[in-house]
PDB file of C-alpha atoms in Angstrom:
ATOM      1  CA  UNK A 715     102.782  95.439  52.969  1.00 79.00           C
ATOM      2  CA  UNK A 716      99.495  94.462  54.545  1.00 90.00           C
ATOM      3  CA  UNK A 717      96.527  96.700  56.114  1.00 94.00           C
ATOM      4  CA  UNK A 718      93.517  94.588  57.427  1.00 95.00           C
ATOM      5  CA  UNK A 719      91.146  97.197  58.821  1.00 97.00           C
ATOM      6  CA  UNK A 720      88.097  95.993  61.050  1.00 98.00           C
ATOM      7  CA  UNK A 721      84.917  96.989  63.257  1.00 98.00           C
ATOM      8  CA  UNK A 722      82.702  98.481  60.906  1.00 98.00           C
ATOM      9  CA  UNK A 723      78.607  97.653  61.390  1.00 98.00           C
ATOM     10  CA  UNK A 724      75.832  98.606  61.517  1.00 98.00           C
ATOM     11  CA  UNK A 725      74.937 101.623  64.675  1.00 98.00           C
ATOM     12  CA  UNK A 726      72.341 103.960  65.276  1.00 98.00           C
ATOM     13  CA  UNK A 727      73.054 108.282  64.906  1.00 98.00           C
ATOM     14  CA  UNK A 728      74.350 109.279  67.640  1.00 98.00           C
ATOM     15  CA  UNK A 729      76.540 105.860  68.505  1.00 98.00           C
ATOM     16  CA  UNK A 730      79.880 105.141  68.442  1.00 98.00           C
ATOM     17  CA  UNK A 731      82.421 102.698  66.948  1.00 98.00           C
ATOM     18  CA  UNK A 732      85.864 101.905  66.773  1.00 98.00           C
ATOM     19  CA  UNK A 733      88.241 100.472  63.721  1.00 98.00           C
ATOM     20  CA  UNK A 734      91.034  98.759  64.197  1.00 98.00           C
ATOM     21  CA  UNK A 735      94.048  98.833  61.052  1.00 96.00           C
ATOM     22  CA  UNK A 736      96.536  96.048  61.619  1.00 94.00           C
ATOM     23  CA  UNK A 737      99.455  96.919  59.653  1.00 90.00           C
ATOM     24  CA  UNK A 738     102.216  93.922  58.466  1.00 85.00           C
ATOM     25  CA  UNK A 739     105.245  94.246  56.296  1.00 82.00           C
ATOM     26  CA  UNK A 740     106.600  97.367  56.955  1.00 78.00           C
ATOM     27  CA  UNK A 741     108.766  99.273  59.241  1.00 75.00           C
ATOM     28  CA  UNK A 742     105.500 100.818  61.894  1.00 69.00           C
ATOM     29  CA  UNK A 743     107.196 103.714  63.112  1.00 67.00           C
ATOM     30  CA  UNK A 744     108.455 105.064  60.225  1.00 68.00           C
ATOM     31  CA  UNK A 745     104.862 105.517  58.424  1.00 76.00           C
ATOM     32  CA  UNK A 746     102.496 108.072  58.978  1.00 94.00           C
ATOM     33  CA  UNK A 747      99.222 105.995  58.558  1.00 95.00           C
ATOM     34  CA  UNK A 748      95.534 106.938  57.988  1.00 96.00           C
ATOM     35  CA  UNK A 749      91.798 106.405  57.335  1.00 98.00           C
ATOM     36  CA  UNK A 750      89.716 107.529  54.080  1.00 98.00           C
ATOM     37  CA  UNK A 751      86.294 106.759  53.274  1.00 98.00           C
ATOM     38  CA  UNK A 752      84.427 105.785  50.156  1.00 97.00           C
ATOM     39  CA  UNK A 753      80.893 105.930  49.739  1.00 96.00           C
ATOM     40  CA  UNK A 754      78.241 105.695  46.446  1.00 91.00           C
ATOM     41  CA  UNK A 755      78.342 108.672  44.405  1.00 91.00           C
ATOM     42  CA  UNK A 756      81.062 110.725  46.270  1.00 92.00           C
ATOM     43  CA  UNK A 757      84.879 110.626  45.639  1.00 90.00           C
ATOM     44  CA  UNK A 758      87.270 109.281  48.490  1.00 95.00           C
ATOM     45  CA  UNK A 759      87.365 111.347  51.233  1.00 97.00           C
ATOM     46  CA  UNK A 760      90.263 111.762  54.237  1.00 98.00           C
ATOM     47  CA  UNK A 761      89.170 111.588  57.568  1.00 98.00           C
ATOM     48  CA  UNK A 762      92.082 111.179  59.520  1.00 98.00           C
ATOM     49  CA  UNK A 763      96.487 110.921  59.159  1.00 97.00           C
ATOM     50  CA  UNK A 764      98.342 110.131  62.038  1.00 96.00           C
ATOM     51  CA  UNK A 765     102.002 111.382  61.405  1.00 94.00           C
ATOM     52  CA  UNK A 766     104.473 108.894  63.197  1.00 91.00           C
ATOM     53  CA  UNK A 767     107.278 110.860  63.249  1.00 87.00           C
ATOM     54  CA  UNK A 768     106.127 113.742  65.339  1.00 90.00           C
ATOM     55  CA  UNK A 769     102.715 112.661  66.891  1.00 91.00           C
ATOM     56  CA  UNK A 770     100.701 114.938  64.545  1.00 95.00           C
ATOM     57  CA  UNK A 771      97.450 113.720  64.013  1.00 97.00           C
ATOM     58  CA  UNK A 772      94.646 115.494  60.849  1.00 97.00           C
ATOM     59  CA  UNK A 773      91.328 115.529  60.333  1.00 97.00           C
ATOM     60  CA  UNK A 774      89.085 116.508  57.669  1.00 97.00           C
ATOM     61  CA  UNK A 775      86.627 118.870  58.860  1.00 96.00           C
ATOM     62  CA  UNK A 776      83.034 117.513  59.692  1.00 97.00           C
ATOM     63  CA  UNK A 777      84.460 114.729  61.915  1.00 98.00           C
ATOM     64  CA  UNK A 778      86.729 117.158  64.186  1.00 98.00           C
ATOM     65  CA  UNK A 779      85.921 116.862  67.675  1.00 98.00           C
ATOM     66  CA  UNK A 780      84.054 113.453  66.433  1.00 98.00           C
ATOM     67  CA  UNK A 781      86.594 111.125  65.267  1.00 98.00           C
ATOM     68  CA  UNK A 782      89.974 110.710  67.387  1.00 98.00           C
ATOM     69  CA  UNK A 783      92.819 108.566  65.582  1.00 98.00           C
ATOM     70  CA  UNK A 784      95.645 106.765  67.665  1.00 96.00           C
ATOM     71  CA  UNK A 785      98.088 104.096  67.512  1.00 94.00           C
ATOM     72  CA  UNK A 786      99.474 100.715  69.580  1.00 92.00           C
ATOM     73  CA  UNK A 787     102.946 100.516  68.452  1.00 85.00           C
ATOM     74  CA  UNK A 788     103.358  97.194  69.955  1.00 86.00           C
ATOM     75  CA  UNK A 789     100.548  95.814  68.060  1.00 86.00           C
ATOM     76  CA  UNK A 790     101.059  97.443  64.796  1.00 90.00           C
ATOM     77  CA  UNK A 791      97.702  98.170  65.077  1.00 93.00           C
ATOM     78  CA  UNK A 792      95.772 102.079  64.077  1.00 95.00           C
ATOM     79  CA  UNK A 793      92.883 103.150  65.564  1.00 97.00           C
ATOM     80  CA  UNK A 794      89.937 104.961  64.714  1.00 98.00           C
ATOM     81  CA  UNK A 795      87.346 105.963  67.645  1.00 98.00           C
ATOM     82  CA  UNK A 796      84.182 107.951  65.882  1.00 98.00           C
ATOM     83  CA  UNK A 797      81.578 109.272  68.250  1.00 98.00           C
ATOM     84  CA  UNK A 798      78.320 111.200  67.398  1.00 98.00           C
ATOM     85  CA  UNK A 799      78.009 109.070  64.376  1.00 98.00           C
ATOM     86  CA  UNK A 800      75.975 110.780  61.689  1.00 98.00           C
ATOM     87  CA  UNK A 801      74.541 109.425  58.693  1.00 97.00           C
ATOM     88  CA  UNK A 802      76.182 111.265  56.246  1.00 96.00           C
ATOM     89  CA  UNK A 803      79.583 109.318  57.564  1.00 98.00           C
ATOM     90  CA  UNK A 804      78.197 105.804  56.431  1.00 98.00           C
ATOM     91  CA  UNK A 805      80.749 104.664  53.803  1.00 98.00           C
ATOM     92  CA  UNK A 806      83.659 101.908  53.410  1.00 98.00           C
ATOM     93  CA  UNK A 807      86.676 103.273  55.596  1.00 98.00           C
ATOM     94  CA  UNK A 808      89.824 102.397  54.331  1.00 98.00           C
ATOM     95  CA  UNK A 809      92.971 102.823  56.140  1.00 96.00           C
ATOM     96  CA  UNK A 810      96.186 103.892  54.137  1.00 96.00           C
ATOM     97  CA  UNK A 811      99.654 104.134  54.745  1.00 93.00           C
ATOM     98  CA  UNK A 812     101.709 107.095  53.748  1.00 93.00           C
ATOM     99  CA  UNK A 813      99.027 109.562  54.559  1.00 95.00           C
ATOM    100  CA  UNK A 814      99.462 113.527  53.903  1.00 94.00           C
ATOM    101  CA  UNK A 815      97.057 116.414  53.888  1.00 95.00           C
ATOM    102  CA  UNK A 816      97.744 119.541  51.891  1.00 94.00           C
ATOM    103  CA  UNK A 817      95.224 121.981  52.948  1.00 91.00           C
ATOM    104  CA  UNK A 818      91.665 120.494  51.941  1.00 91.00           C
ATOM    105  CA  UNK A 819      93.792 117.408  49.810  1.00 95.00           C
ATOM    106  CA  UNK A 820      94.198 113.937  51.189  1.00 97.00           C
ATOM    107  CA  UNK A 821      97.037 111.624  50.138  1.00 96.00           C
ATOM    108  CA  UNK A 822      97.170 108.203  50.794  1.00 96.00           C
ATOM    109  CA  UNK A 823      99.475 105.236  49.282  1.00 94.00           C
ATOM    110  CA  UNK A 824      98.340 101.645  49.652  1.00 93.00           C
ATOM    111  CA  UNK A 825      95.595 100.508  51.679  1.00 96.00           C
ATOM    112  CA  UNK A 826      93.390  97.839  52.979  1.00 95.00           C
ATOM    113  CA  UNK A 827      90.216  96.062  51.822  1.00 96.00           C
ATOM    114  CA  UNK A 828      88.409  98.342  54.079  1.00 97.00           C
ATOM    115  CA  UNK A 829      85.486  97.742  56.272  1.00 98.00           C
ATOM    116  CA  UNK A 830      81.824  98.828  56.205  1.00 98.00           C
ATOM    117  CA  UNK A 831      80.007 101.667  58.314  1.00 98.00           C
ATOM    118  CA  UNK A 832      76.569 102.333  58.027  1.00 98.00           C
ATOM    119  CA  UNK A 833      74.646 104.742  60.358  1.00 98.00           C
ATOM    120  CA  UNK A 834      70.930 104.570  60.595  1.00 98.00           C
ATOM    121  CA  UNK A 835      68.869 107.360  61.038  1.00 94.00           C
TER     122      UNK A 835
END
């Protein structure tokens, strides 16, 4: 099982980026697969699950409306478009497969490196 995540940088408040998850080893369709982030001083937050089996897609609250996850089945590949960046969202994203959310909790299984997002004010 292999998650490489990428696009991370460096962007201004307000901008936008995109991360890319390329998954390997694993049956694609069969996962639900997601993004946490990790930042100094504050535990590992969920930002978004994508549920493969019936489309469903979660997000944790403050990036609703901001963040939009999606998938490329043919390129094994998970998305992560974040608008209206906001300082408070720099951190290391990670994305996970095996994703859940149980009310406010965030499950993930195993996950990539992750890659780097820092938003200047």
């Amino acid at each position: 099982v292999q998650l490489v995540e990428s696009g991370g940088g460096l962007v201004q408040a307000g901008g936008s980026l995109r991360l890319s998850c390329a998954a390997a080893g694993f049956t694609f369709d069969d996962a639900a697969i997601g993004w946490f982030r990790q930042a100094p001083g504050r535990g590992r937050e969920g930002v978004a699950c994508l549920r493969f089996s019936d489309g469903n897609t979660y997000y944790r609250d403050s990036v609703k409306g901001r963040f939009t996850i999606s998938s490329d089945g043919a390129k094994k590949t998970v998305y992560l478009q974040m608008n209206s960046l906001k300082p408070e969202d720099t951190a290391v994203y990670h994305c996970g497969r095996n994703c859940a959310k149980y009310g406010r909790n965030w499950e993930f299984g195993s996950y990539g490196q992750g890659t780097q997002v820092t938003v200047a004010s």
